[in-house]
PDB file of C-alpha atoms in Angstrom:
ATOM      1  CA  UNK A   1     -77.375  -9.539 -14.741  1.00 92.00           C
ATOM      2  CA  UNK A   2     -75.190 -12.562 -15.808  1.00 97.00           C
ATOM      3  CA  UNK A   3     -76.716 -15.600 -17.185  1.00 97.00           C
ATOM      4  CA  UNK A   4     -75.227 -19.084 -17.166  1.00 97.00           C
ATOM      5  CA  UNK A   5     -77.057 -21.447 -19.612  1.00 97.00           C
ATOM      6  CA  UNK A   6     -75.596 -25.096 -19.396  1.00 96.00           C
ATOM      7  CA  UNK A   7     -76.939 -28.238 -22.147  1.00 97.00           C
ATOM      8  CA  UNK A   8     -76.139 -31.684 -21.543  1.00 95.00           C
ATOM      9  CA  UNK A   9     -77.809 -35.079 -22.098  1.00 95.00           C
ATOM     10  CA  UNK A  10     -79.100 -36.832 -19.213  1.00 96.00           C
ATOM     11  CA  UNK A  11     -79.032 -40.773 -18.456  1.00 95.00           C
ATOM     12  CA  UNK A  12     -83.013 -39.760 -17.186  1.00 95.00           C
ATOM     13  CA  UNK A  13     -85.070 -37.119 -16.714  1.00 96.00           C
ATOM     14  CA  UNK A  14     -86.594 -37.993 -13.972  1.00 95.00           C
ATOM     15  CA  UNK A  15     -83.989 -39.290 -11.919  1.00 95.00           C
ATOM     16  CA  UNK A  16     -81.881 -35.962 -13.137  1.00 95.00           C
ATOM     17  CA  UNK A  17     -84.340 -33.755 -12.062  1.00 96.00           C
ATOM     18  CA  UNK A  18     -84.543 -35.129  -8.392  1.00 95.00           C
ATOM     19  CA  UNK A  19     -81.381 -34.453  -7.871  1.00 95.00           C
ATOM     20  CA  UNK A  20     -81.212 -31.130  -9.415  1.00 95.00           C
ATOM     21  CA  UNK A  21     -84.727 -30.033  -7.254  1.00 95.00           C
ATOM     22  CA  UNK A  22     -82.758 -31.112  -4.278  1.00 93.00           C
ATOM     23  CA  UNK A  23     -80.068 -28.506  -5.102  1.00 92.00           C
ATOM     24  CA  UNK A  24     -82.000 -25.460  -4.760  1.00 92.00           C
ATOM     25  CA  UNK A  25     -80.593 -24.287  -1.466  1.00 93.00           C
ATOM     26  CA  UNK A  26     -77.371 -24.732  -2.672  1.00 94.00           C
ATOM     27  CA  UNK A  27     -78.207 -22.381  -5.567  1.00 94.00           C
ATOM     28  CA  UNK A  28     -79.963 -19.887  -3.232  1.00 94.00           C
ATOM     29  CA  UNK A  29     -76.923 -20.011  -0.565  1.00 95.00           C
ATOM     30  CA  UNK A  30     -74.506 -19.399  -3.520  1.00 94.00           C
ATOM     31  CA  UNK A  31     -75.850 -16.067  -5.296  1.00 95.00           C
ATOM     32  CA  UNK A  32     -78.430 -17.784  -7.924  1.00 97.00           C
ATOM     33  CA  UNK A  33     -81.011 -15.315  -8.397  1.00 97.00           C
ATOM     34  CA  UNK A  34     -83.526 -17.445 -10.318  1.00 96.00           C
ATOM     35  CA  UNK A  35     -83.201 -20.365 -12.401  1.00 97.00           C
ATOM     36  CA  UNK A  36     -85.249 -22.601 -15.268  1.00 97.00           C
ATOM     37  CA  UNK A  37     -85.178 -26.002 -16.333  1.00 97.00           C
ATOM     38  CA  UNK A  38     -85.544 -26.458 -20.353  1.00 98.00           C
ATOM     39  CA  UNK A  39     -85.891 -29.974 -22.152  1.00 97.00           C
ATOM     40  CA  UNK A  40     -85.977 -30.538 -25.796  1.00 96.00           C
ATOM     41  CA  UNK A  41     -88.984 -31.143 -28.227  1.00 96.00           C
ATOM     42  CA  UNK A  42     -86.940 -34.206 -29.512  1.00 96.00           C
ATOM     43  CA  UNK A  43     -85.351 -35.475 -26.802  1.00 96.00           C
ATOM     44  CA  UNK A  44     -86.628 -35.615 -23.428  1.00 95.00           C
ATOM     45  CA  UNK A  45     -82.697 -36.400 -21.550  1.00 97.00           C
ATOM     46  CA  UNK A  46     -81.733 -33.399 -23.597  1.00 97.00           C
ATOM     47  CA  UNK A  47     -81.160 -30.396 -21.099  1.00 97.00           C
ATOM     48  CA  UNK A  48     -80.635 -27.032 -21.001  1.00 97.00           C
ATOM     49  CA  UNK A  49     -80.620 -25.114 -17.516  1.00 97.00           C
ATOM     50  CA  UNK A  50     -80.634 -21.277 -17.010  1.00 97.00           C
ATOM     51  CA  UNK A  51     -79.181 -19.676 -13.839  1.00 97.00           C
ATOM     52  CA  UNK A  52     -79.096 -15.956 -13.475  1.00 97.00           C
ATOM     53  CA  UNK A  53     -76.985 -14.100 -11.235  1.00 97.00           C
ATOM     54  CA  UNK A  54     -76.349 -10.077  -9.803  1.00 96.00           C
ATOM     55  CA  UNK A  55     -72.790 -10.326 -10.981  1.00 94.00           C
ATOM     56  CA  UNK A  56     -69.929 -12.330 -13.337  1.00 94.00           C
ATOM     57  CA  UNK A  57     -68.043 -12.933 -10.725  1.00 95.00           C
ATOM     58  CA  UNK A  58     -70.621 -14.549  -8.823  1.00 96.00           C
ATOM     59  CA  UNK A  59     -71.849 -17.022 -11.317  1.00 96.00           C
ATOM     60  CA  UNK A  60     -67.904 -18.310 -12.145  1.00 95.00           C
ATOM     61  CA  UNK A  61     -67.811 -19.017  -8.018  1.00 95.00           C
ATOM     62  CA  UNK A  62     -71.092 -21.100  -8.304  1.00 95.00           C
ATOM     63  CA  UNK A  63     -69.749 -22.760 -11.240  1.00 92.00           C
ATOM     64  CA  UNK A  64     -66.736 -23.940  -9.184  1.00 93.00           C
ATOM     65  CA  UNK A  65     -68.275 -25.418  -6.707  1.00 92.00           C
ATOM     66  CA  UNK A  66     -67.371 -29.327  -5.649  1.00 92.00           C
ATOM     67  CA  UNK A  67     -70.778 -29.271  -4.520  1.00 91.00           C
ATOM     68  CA  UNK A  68     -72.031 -28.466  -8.158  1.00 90.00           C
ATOM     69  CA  UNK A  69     -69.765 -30.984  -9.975  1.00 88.00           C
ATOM     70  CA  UNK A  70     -70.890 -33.741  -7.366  1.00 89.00           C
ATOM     71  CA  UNK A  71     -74.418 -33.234  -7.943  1.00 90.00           C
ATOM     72  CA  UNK A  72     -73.755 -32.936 -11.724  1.00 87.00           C
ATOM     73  CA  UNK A  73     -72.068 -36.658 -11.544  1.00 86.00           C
ATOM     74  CA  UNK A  74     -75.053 -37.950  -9.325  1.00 89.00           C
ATOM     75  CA  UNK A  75     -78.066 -36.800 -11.629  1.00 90.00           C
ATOM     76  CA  UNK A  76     -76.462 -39.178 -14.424  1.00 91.00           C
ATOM     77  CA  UNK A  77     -75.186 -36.335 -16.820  1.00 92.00           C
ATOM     78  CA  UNK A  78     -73.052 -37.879 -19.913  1.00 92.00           C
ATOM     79  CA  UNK A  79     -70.271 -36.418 -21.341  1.00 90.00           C
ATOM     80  CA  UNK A  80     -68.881 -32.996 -20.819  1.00 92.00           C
ATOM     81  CA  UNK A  81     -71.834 -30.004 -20.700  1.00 93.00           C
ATOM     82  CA  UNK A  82     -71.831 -27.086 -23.081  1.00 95.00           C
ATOM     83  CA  UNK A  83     -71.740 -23.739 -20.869  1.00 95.00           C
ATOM     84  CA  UNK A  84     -71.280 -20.541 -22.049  1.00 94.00           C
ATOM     85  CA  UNK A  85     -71.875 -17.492 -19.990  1.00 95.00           C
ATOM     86  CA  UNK A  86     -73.676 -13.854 -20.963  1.00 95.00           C
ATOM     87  CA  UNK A  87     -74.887 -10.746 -19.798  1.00 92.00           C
ATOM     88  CA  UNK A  88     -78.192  -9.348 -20.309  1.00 84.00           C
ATOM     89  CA  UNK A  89     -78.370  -6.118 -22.075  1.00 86.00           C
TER      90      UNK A  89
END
């Protein structure tokens, strides 16, 4: 199972997180297996999303989607996001 956990700030939650809801069948059409949504204690635009997949090589394709840097520019992200990838053990 690989994991792709991605943190970036937000302009707003809310508006973030309708655009990021209305990405779901884009994640399920593209090999994400299940996902989660985590926002910081101290900071409420703070974000860090989860998205699991069956294979490495799946989760890098998913990560270069146009699709997925579109929406990412829509839902108000700022600066560049902190990914990093892993594999559960």
């Amino acid at each position: 199972m690989t994991t792709v956990f991605v943190r970036h700030e937000v302009s707003d939650y809310t508006a973030w997180r309708k655009v990021y809801d209305g990405f779901r069948s884009v994640q399920a059409a593209n090999g994400v297996i299940s996902e989660a949504v985590y926002q910081s204690a101290d900071n409420p635009n703070d974000i860090t999303v989860t998205h699991e997949f069956a294979t490495p090589e799946a989760a890098k394709a998913f990560m270069q989607l146009e699709e997925l840097r579109s929406a990412m520019r829509t839902g108000g992200i700022l600066g560049a996001p902190t990914v990093w990838v892993a594999e559960k053990v």
